[in-house]
Coordinates of C-alpha atoms in Angstrom, one line a residue:
X1 CA 8.5 -1.5 24.3
X2 CA 9.0 -5.2 23.5
X3 CA 10.3 -6.1 20.2
X4 CA 8.0 -8.1 17.9
X5 CA 10.1 -11.2 18.4
X6 CA 9.9 -10.9 22.2
X7 CA 6.1 -10.5 22.1
X8 CA 5.8 -13.5 19.8
X9 CA 7.7 -15.7 22.2
X10 CA 5.6 -14.6 25.1
X11 CA 2.2 -14.9 23.4
X12 CA -0.5 -17.0 25.0
X13 CA -0.9 -20.2 22.8
X14 CA -4.6 -19.9 23.0
X15 CA -4.5 -16.4 21.6
X16 CA -2.4 -17.6 18.7
X17 CA -5.0 -20.2 17.8
X18 CA -7.8 -17.7 17.9
X19 CA -6.1 -15.1 15.8
X20 CA -5.2 -17.6 13.1
X21 CA -8.8 -18.7 12.8
X22 CA -10.5 -16.3 10.4
X23 CA -13.9 -18.0 9.7
X24 CA -14.2 -19.4 6.2
X25 CA -17.8 -18.9 5.4
X26 CA -20.5 -16.4 6.2
X27 CA -23.1 -19.1 5.5
X28 CA -21.5 -21.4 8.1
X29 CA -21.4 -18.5 10.6
X30 CA -25.1 -17.9 10.0
X31 CA -26.0 -21.5 10.4
X32 CA -24.1 -21.6 13.7
X33 CA -26.2 -18.6 14.8
X34 CA -29.3 -20.8 14.3
X35 CA -28.4 -23.1 17.2
X36 CA -30.4 -22.7 20.4
X37 CA -27.3 -21.6 22.4
X38 CA -28.8 -18.2 22.9
X39 CA -32.0 -19.5 24.4
X40 CA -30.2 -21.0 27.4
X41 CA -29.3 -17.5 28.7
X42 CA -31.9 -16.3 31.1
X43 CA -33.0 -12.8 30.2
X44 CA -33.4 -11.4 33.7
X45 CA -30.2 -12.9 34.9
X46 CA -28.4 -11.3 31.9
X47 CA -30.0 -8.0 32.6
X48 CA -28.8 -8.0 36.2
X49 CA -25.3 -9.0 35.0
X50 CA -24.7 -6.3 32.4
X51 CA -27.1 -3.4 33.4
X52 CA -25.5 -0.2 34.9
X53 CA -27.5 1.3 37.8
X54 CA -30.0 3.9 36.5
X55 CA -28.6 7.0 38.2
X56 CA -25.2 6.3 36.5
X57 CA -26.3 5.4 33.1
X58 CA -28.8 8.3 33.0
X59 CA -26.1 10.7 34.2
X60 CA -23.7 9.5 31.5
X61 CA -26.4 10.1 28.8
X62 CA -27.3 13.5 30.2
X63 CA -23.6 14.6 30.1
X64 CA -23.3 13.4 26.5
X65 CA -26.4 15.2 25.4
X66 CA -25.4 18.4 27.2
X67 CA -21.8 18.0 26.2
X68 CA -20.9 19.0 29.7
X69 CA -19.9 16.7 32.6
X70 CA -21.0 19.5 35.1
X71 CA -24.5 19.8 33.8
X72 CA -27.0 20.3 36.7
X73 CA -29.0 17.2 35.7
X74 CA -25.9 15.1 36.5
X75 CA -25.6 16.6 39.9
X76 CA -29.3 16.0 40.6
X77 CA -28.9 12.3 39.8
X78 CA -25.8 11.9 41.9
X79 CA -27.2 13.7 44.9
X80 CA -30.4 11.6 44.8
X81 CA -28.5 8.4 44.7
X82 CA -26.3 9.5 47.7
X83 CA -29.0 11.1 49.9
X84 CA -29.4 10.1 53.5
X85 CA -31.3 6.9 53.9
X86 CA -30.7 5.7 50.4
X87 CA -29.1 2.2 50.3
X88 CA -25.9 1.9 48.3
X89 CA -26.4 0.3 44.8
X90 CA -24.7 -3.0 44.1
X91 CA -22.6 -2.7 40.9
X92 CA -23.2 -5.2 38.1
X93 CA -20.9 -8.1 37.5
X94 CA -20.1 -7.2 33.9
X95 CA -21.3 -3.7 32.8
X96 CA -21.6 -3.2 29.1
X97 CA -22.3 -0.2 26.8
X98 CA -23.2 -0.8 23.1
X99 CA -22.6 1.3 20.0
X100 CA -25.0 0.4 17.2
X101 CA -24.5 1.5 13.6
X102 CA -28.2 1.4 12.6
X103 CA -27.3 1.9 9.0
X104 CA -25.3 -1.4 8.9
X105 CA -26.7 -4.9 8.4
X106 CA -29.5 -4.0 5.9
X107 CA -32.7 -3.6 7.9
X108 CA -31.4 -5.2 11.1
X109 CA -29.8 -2.2 12.6
X110 CA -32.9 -0.5 14.1
X111 CA -34.4 -3.8 15.2
X112 CA -31.2 -4.8 16.9
X113 CA -31.0 -1.5 18.7
X114 CA -34.6 -2.1 20.1
X115 CA -33.7 -5.6 21.1
X116 CA -30.6 -4.5 23.0
X117 CA -32.5 -1.9 24.8
X118 CA -34.8 -4.6 26.2
X119 CA -31.8 -6.6 27.5
X120 CA -30.2 -3.8 29.4
X121 CA -30.7 -0.2 30.4
X122 CA -31.9 1.8 27.4
X123 CA -29.3 4.5 28.1
X124 CA -26.5 2.0 27.7
X125 CA -27.3 1.6 23.9
X126 CA -25.9 4.4 21.7
X127 CA -27.0 4.9 18.1
X128 CA -23.9 6.1 16.3
X129 CA -26.1 8.4 14.1
X130 CA -26.9 10.3 17.3
X131 CA -24.0 9.8 19.7
X132 CA -20.5 9.6 18.3
X133 CA -17.9 7.5 20.1
X134 CA -15.6 10.4 20.9
X135 CA -18.6 12.1 22.6
X136 CA -19.0 9.0 24.8
X137 CA -15.3 9.2 25.7
X138 CA -15.2 12.9 26.3
X139 CA -18.5 13.3 28.2
X140 CA -20.1 9.9 29.1
X141 CA -17.0 8.1 30.4
X142 CA -15.7 11.4 31.9
X143 CA -19.0 11.6 33.9
X144 CA -18.4 8.1 35.2
X145 CA -14.9 9.1 36.2
X146 CA -16.2 12.2 37.9
X147 CA -18.4 10.0 40.1
X148 CA -15.3 8.0 41.0
X149 CA -13.5 11.2 42.1
X150 CA -16.5 12.0 44.3
X151 CA -16.0 8.7 46.2
X152 CA -18.7 6.6 44.4
X153 CA -17.5 3.0 44.9
X154 CA -20.2 1.6 42.5
X155 CA -18.9 3.9 39.8
X156 CA -15.3 2.9 40.5
X157 CA -16.1 -0.7 40.0
X158 CA -18.0 -0.1 36.8
X159 CA -15.2 2.0 35.4
X160 CA -12.7 -0.8 36.1
X161 CA -15.0 -3.6 34.7
X162 CA -16.6 -1.7 31.8
X163 CA -16.6 -3.4 28.3
X164 CA -17.8 -2.0 25.0
X165 CA -19.8 -3.7 22.3
X166 CA -19.8 -2.5 18.7
X167 CA -22.6 -3.6 16.4
X168 CA -21.4 -2.7 12.9
X169 CA -18.9 -3.4 10.2
X170 CA -15.1 -3.1 10.2
X171 CA -15.2 0.6 9.6
X172 CA -17.5 1.1 12.6
X173 CA -15.4 -1.0 14.9
X174 CA -12.3 0.9 13.8
X175 CA -14.0 4.2 14.5
X176 CA -14.9 3.2 18.1
X177 CA -11.4 1.7 18.7
X178 CA -9.8 4.9 17.5
X179 CA -11.8 7.0 20.0
X180 CA -11.2 4.6 22.9
X181 CA -7.5 4.8 22.0
X182 CA -7.5 8.5 23.0
X183 CA -7.7 7.2 26.6
X184 CA -4.1 6.1 26.4
X185 CA -3.0 9.6 25.3
X186 CA -5.0 11.2 28.1
X187 CA -3.7 8.7 30.8
X188 CA -7.3 7.6 31.5
X189 CA -6.7 3.9 31.8
X190 CA -8.0 1.2 31.8
X191 CA -9.2 1.2 28.2
X192 CA -12.4 -0.8 28.0
X193 CA -12.1 -4.1 26.0
X194 CA -14.2 -4.3 22.8
X195 CA -16.4 -7.1 21.6
X196 CA -18.2 -7.2 18.2
X197 CA -21.6 -8.0 16.8
X198 CA -21.0 -8.2 13.0
X199 CA -23.3 -6.1 10.8
X200 CA -21.0 -5.3 7.9
X201 CA -20.2 -7.1 4.6
X202 CA -16.7 -8.4 5.2
X203 CA -16.5 -8.3 9.0
X204 CA -12.8 -9.3 9.0
X205 CA -12.1 -7.8 12.5
X206 CA -15.1 -9.7 13.8
X207 CA -13.8 -13.0 12.2
X208 CA -10.3 -12.5 13.5
X209 CA -11.4 -12.3 17.1
X210 CA -14.0 -15.1 17.0
X211 CA -17.3 -13.2 16.6
X212 CA -18.2 -14.6 13.3
X213 CA -18.5 -13.3 9.8
X214 CA -22.2 -12.5 9.5
X215 CA -25.3 -11.6 11.5
X216 CA -27.0 -14.8 12.7
X217 CA -30.4 -15.8 11.3
X218 CA -32.0 -16.2 14.7
X219 CA -30.3 -13.1 16.1
X220 CA -33.1 -12.3 18.6
X221 CA -32.1 -15.3 20.7
X222 CA -28.4 -15.5 19.7
X223 CA -27.8 -11.9 20.8
X224 CA -28.2 -12.9 24.4
X225 CA -25.5 -15.5 24.0
X226 CA -23.2 -12.9 22.3
X227 CA -23.7 -10.3 25.1
X228 CA -22.9 -13.0 27.7
X229 CA -19.8 -14.0 25.9
X230 CA -18.6 -10.4 25.6
X231 CA -19.2 -10.0 29.3
X232 CA -17.0 -13.0 30.3
X233 CA -14.7 -13.5 27.3
X234 CA -10.9 -13.3 27.6
X235 CA -9.0 -10.3 26.3
X236 CA -6.2 -10.0 23.8
X237 CA -4.3 -7.3 21.9
X238 CA -4.5 -5.7 18.4
X239 CA -2.0 -3.5 16.7
X240 CA -3.1 -0.3 15.0
X241 CA -1.3 1.6 12.3
X242 CA -0.9 5.3 11.8
X243 CA -1.0 6.4 8.1
X244 CA 0.3 9.8 6.9
X245 CA -0.3 10.9 3.3
X246 CA 1.7 13.7 1.9
X247 CA 0.8 15.1 -1.6
X248 CA 1.5 18.2 -3.6
X249 CA -0.9 20.9 -2.6
X250 CA -3.6 22.2 -5.0
X251 CA -6.0 19.4 -5.8
X252 CA -8.6 18.8 -3.3
X253 CA -8.8 15.2 -1.9
X254 CA -12.2 13.5 -1.1
X255 CA -11.2 11.2 1.7
X256 CA -13.1 8.7 3.9
X257 CA -13.9 9.7 7.5
X258 CA -11.0 7.6 8.8
X259 CA -8.5 9.9 7.0
X260 CA -8.5 13.6 8.1
X261 CA -6.7 16.6 6.8
X262 CA -3.9 17.8 9.1
X263 CA -1.0 20.2 9.5
X264 CA 2.1 19.3 7.5
X265 CA 3.8 16.3 9.0
X266 CA 7.5 15.5 8.4
X267 CA 8.3 12.1 6.9
X268 CA 10.9 9.9 8.5
X269 CA 14.2 11.7 8.1
X270 CA 16.1 8.4 8.0
X271 CA 15.1 8.0 4.4
X272 CA 16.1 10.7 2.0
X273 CA 13.7 11.8 -0.7
X274 CA 14.9 11.7 -4.3
X275 CA 14.1 14.6 -6.5
X276 CA 12.6 18.0 -5.7
X277 CA 9.7 18.6 -3.3
X278 CA 6.8 20.9 -4.1
X279 CA 6.7 24.3 -2.3
X280 CA 3.5 23.4 -0.6
X281 CA 2.1 20.0 0.4
X282 CA -1.2 18.8 1.8
X283 CA -1.2 16.2 4.5
X284 CA -3.7 13.7 5.8
X285 CA -3.6 11.3 8.7
X286 CA -5.6 8.3 9.9
X287 CA -5.6 5.0 11.7
X288 CA -6.3 1.5 10.3
X289 CA -6.5 -1.9 12.0
X290 CA -6.8 -4.4 9.1
X291 CA -5.3 -3.3 5.9
X292 CA -4.2 -0.5 3.5
X293 CA -4.1 -1.2 -0.2
X294 CA -3.2 0.5 -3.5
X295 CA -4.4 -0.5 -6.9
X296 CA -7.1 -2.5 -8.6
X297 CA -8.8 -3.9 -5.4
X298 CA -9.3 -0.3 -4.2
X299 CA -10.6 0.8 -7.6
X300 CA -13.2 -1.9 -7.5
X301 CA -14.2 -1.0 -3.9
X302 CA -14.4 2.7 -4.9
X303 CA -16.9 1.9 -7.7
X304 CA -18.9 -0.3 -5.4
X305 CA -19.2 2.3 -2.7
X306 CA -20.3 5.0 -5.1
X307 CA -22.9 2.8 -6.6
X308 CA -24.2 1.9 -3.1
X309 CA -24.4 5.5 -2.1
X310 CA -26.2 6.5 -5.3
X311 CA -28.5 3.5 -5.3
X312 CA -28.8 2.2 -1.8
X313 CA -31.8 0.0 -2.7
X314 CA -29.4 -2.3 -4.5
X315 CA -27.4 -3.1 -1.4
X316 CA -29.8 -4.5 1.2
X317 CA -27.5 -7.0 2.9
X318 CA -24.2 -8.9 2.8
X319 CA -25.3 -11.3 0.0
X320 CA -26.5 -8.6 -2.4
X321 CA -23.4 -6.5 -1.6
X322 CA -21.1 -9.4 -2.5
X323 CA -22.9 -10.0 -5.8
X324 CA -22.6 -6.4 -6.8
X325 CA -18.9 -6.4 -5.7
X326 CA -18.2 -9.4 -7.9
X327 CA -19.8 -7.6 -10.9
X328 CA -17.6 -4.5 -10.3
X329 CA -14.5 -6.8 -10.2
X330 CA -15.3 -7.8 -13.8
X331 CA -16.3 -4.3 -15.0
X332 CA -13.2 -2.6 -13.7
X333 CA -10.8 -4.9 -15.6
X334 CA -9.5 -7.4 -13.0
X335 CA -10.1 -10.4 -15.3
X336 CA -9.5 -8.9 -18.7
X337 CA -6.5 -6.7 -18.1
X338 CA -4.1 -8.5 -20.5
X339 CA -6.6 -7.6 -23.4
X340 CA -6.5 -3.9 -22.8
X341 CA -3.9 -1.2 -23.2
X342 CA -5.4 1.3 -20.8
X343 CA -2.6 2.7 -18.5
X344 CA -4.9 2.6 -15.5
X345 CA -5.0 -1.2 -15.8
X346 CA -1.2 -1.9 -15.9
X347 CA 1.1 -3.0 -13.2
X348 CA 1.8 -0.7 -10.2
X349 CA 5.6 -1.0 -11.0
X350 CA 5.0 2.0 -13.3
X351 CA 4.1 4.4 -10.6
X352 CA 5.1 2.9 -7.2
X353 CA 8.2 2.5 -5.1
X354 CA 8.2 0.7 -1.7
X355 CA 10.7 1.2 1.1
X356 CA 10.4 -0.7 4.4
X357 CA 12.0 -1.3 7.8
X358 CA 12.2 -4.9 8.7
X359 CA 11.7 -6.4 12.2
X360 CA 14.3 -5.2 14.7
X361 CA 16.0 -3.1 12.1
X362 CA 16.2 0.7 11.9
X363 CA 17.5 0.9 8.3
X364 CA 15.3 1.5 5.3
X365 CA 15.4 -1.0 2.5
X366 CA 13.9 -0.6 -1.0
X367 CA 11.7 -3.6 -2.1
X368 CA 11.1 -4.2 -5.8
X369 CA 7.5 -4.1 -7.0
X370 CA 6.8 -7.3 -9.0
X371 CA 6.0 -6.3 -12.6
X372 CA 2.7 -8.4 -12.7
X373 CA 1.2 -6.9 -9.5
X374 CA -1.8 -4.7 -9.9
X375 CA -2.7 -4.4 -6.3
X376 CA -0.4 -4.1 -3.2
X377 CA -1.9 -4.8 0.2
X378 CA -0.3 -4.1 3.7
X379 CA -2.3 -6.5 6.0
X380 CA -2.4 -6.6 9.8
X381 CA -5.0 -9.4 10.4
X382 CA -5.2 -13.0 9.2
X383 CA -8.5 -12.1 7.5
X384 CA -9.0 -10.1 4.3
X385 CA -11.9 -9.9 1.9
X386 CA -14.5 -11.6 4.1
X387 CA -12.4 -14.2 5.9
X388 CA -9.6 -15.1 3.5
X389 CA -6.0 -15.4 4.5
X390 CA -4.1 -14.3 1.4
X391 CA -0.7 -14.4 3.2
X392 CA -1.3 -18.1 4.0
X393 CA -0.1 -20.3 6.8
X394 CA 3.5 -20.5 5.7
X395 CA 5.8 -23.5 6.6
X396 CA 8.8 -22.8 8.9
X397 CA 11.3 -23.6 6.2
X398 CA 9.8 -21.0 3.9
X399 CA 9.6 -18.4 6.7
X400 CA 13.3 -19.0 7.5
X401 CA 14.3 -18.8 3.8
X402 CA 12.4 -15.5 3.2
X403 CA 13.4 -14.0 6.6
X404 CA 9.8 -13.8 7.7
X405 CA 8.1 -14.7 11.1
X406 CA 4.7 -16.2 11.7
X407 CA 2.0 -13.5 11.2
X408 CA -0.1 -12.3 14.1
X409 CA -2.4 -9.3 14.8
X410 CA -0.2 -8.1 17.7
X411 CA 3.4 -8.7 16.4
X412 CA 4.2 -5.2 15.3
X413 CA 4.4 -6.2 11.7
X414 CA 2.4 -5.8 8.5
X415 CA 2.4 -8.5 5.8
X416 CA 2.9 -6.8 2.3
X417 CA 1.6 -8.9 -0.6
X418 CA 0.5 -8.4 -4.2
X419 CA -2.4 -9.5 -6.3
X420 CA -2.0 -9.9 -10.1
X421 CA -4.9 -10.1 -12.5
X422 CA -8.4 -11.2 -11.5
X423 CA -7.7 -14.9 -12.1
X424 CA -4.8 -14.8 -9.7
X425 CA -6.8 -12.9 -7.1
X426 CA -9.7 -15.4 -7.4
X427 CA -7.3 -18.3 -6.7
X428 CA -5.9 -16.5 -3.7
X429 CA -9.4 -15.7 -2.4
X430 CA -10.5 -19.3 -2.5
X431 CA -7.2 -20.1 -0.8
X432 CA -5.9 -22.5 -3.5
X433 CA -2.7 -20.4 -3.6
X434 CA -1.1 -17.7 -1.5
X435 CA -0.7 -14.1 -2.7
X436 CA 2.6 -12.8 -4.1
X437 CA 4.7 -12.3 -0.9
X438 CA 6.6 -9.0 -1.1
X439 CA 7.7 -8.2 2.5
X440 CA 7.1 -8.2 6.2
X441 CA 7.6 -4.7 7.7
X442 CA 7.4 -2.7 10.9
X443 CA 7.4 0.6 8.9
X444 CA 6.5 1.2 5.3
X445 CA 6.8 4.1 2.8
X446 CA 5.0 4.0 -0.5
X447 CA 6.0 6.6 -3.1
X448 CA 3.8 7.3 -6.1
X449 CA 4.6 9.4 -9.1
X450 CA 2.5 9.5 -12.3
X451 CA 3.7 9.0 -15.8
X452 CA 0.8 8.2 -18.1
X453 CA -1.2 7.9 -14.9
X454 CA -2.9 10.9 -13.3
X455 CA -4.7 9.0 -10.5
X456 CA -4.6 5.9 -8.4
X457 CA -7.0 4.2 -6.0
X458 CA -6.4 3.6 -2.3
X459 CA -8.3 2.2 0.6
X460 CA -7.9 1.6 4.3
X461 CA -10.1 -0.9 6.2
X462 CA -12.6 -1.0 3.3
X463 CA -12.9 2.8 2.8
X464 CA -11.7 3.7 -0.7
X465 CA -10.7 7.0 -2.3
X466 CA -9.4 8.3 -5.6
X467 CA -5.8 9.6 -5.2
X468 CA -4.6 12.2 -7.7
X469 CA -0.9 11.6 -8.8
X470 CA 1.4 14.4 -10.0
X471 CA 3.8 13.9 -12.9
X472 CA 6.5 16.1 -11.4
X473 CA 6.3 15.6 -7.6
X474 CA 5.8 12.4 -5.6
X475 CA 3.0 11.5 -3.3
X476 CA 4.0 9.6 -0.1
X477 CA 2.2 7.3 2.1
X478 CA 4.1 6.4 5.3
X479 CA 2.8 3.8 7.8
X480 CA 4.0 3.3 11.4
X481 CA 2.6 1.3 14.3
X482 CA 0.7 3.2 17.0
X483 CA 2.7 2.9 20.3
X484 CA -0.3 1.4 22.2
X485 CA -2.5 -1.5 21.3
X486 CA -6.3 -1.9 21.3
X487 CA -7.8 -4.3 23.8
X488 CA -10.2 -6.8 22.3
X489 CA -12.6 -9.4 23.7
X490 CA -12.2 -12.9 22.2
X491 CA -15.3 -14.7 21.1
X492 CA -14.1 -18.3 20.8

């Protein structure tokens, strides 16, 4: 595997430019969507370009619904298409399948799904409330591969050219990317590149790869332009990160869907653990693509998510979501922390230790936690909190002085930074200043042990949870890069 330094030196300059552009304003993105660019795409020409032949797309859908590649209905479709006298089908130039999170984007999800079905074969559009991405990989894509094994040249070309579109927020995109990543482990390459239609609130993954930060106002015409760009756009790479959480057994943890309970996993043996370990531990494992954080920002996100689940009528779109989020930032103590003595609002230095491995180094190093920091973030993309770049575009002299390298989404490194009280975070978010630079790391271990604290808040890619902390035994979060990278389609 190439070292991060080697990859950085070989990176395509155009890729660098795209990944450093995070998209500053959802309003600007929406205004751009109001242009007439989408109108210039002929509907029938687009349909011919991206639609999979009916016998293949219907067979894939049948296999998914039956959860069986060998279902009789699939054989019927294949035999009919290859019967004597039937002319071979010409494969499409750029076949696409779309995953739609109909719960994202306020009221736009169902309307978008219907619109997409008119632009391509209906069976190529999957509603994630009905078809999960792992089911598509396990049965739908396997059905296509079965046709290839049977000598279907059209299926072979579709499998090689297939691209995936995800219409949803960052969590939805990460979910699909994680399932597609299983193809690496199963030696079922190529992995289809992924393009994005942003339906979430922050849409940082979408921004980082040039697909914009919000759903365009004139989406019915703009969507044709987006599909055409995904069909033809150049591809680039994205690092993903494996997170393992090990905690004393006993207290049940309510985790987001991206973090699953698992068998006990050993932490990196190169770093010894101080103190005693509990007799039994509970372990959880997950993948993130953008960021992991501990502290106040996760606490605010946790409150916001619970309010949205309890009162969904309050969160009808990105603008209302952001207003509610801002209100929670004040309520949870970001801005008035110096005036309170509540332990839950003090610096993370009281409960947190950080160890890292630097670039091209196998040795662990402890990094001090600044006393003023109330939130620590490990960031992969140049976009956080709806398009901000808290790490900043650092000057070469500063990078050399600190021992850092220029940040990219495919460099094998996470940027670790801190946010102080709300006033500091606000200045960072409007990009008047950079966040508190802590480290750049290829592997990270966070260790938490409670004193006066009995809980902390964590989140990964916008999915927060409340983490219990034991006073006697430590809780560990260890982060390492996944050996393979996701394949993304660039939008600009």
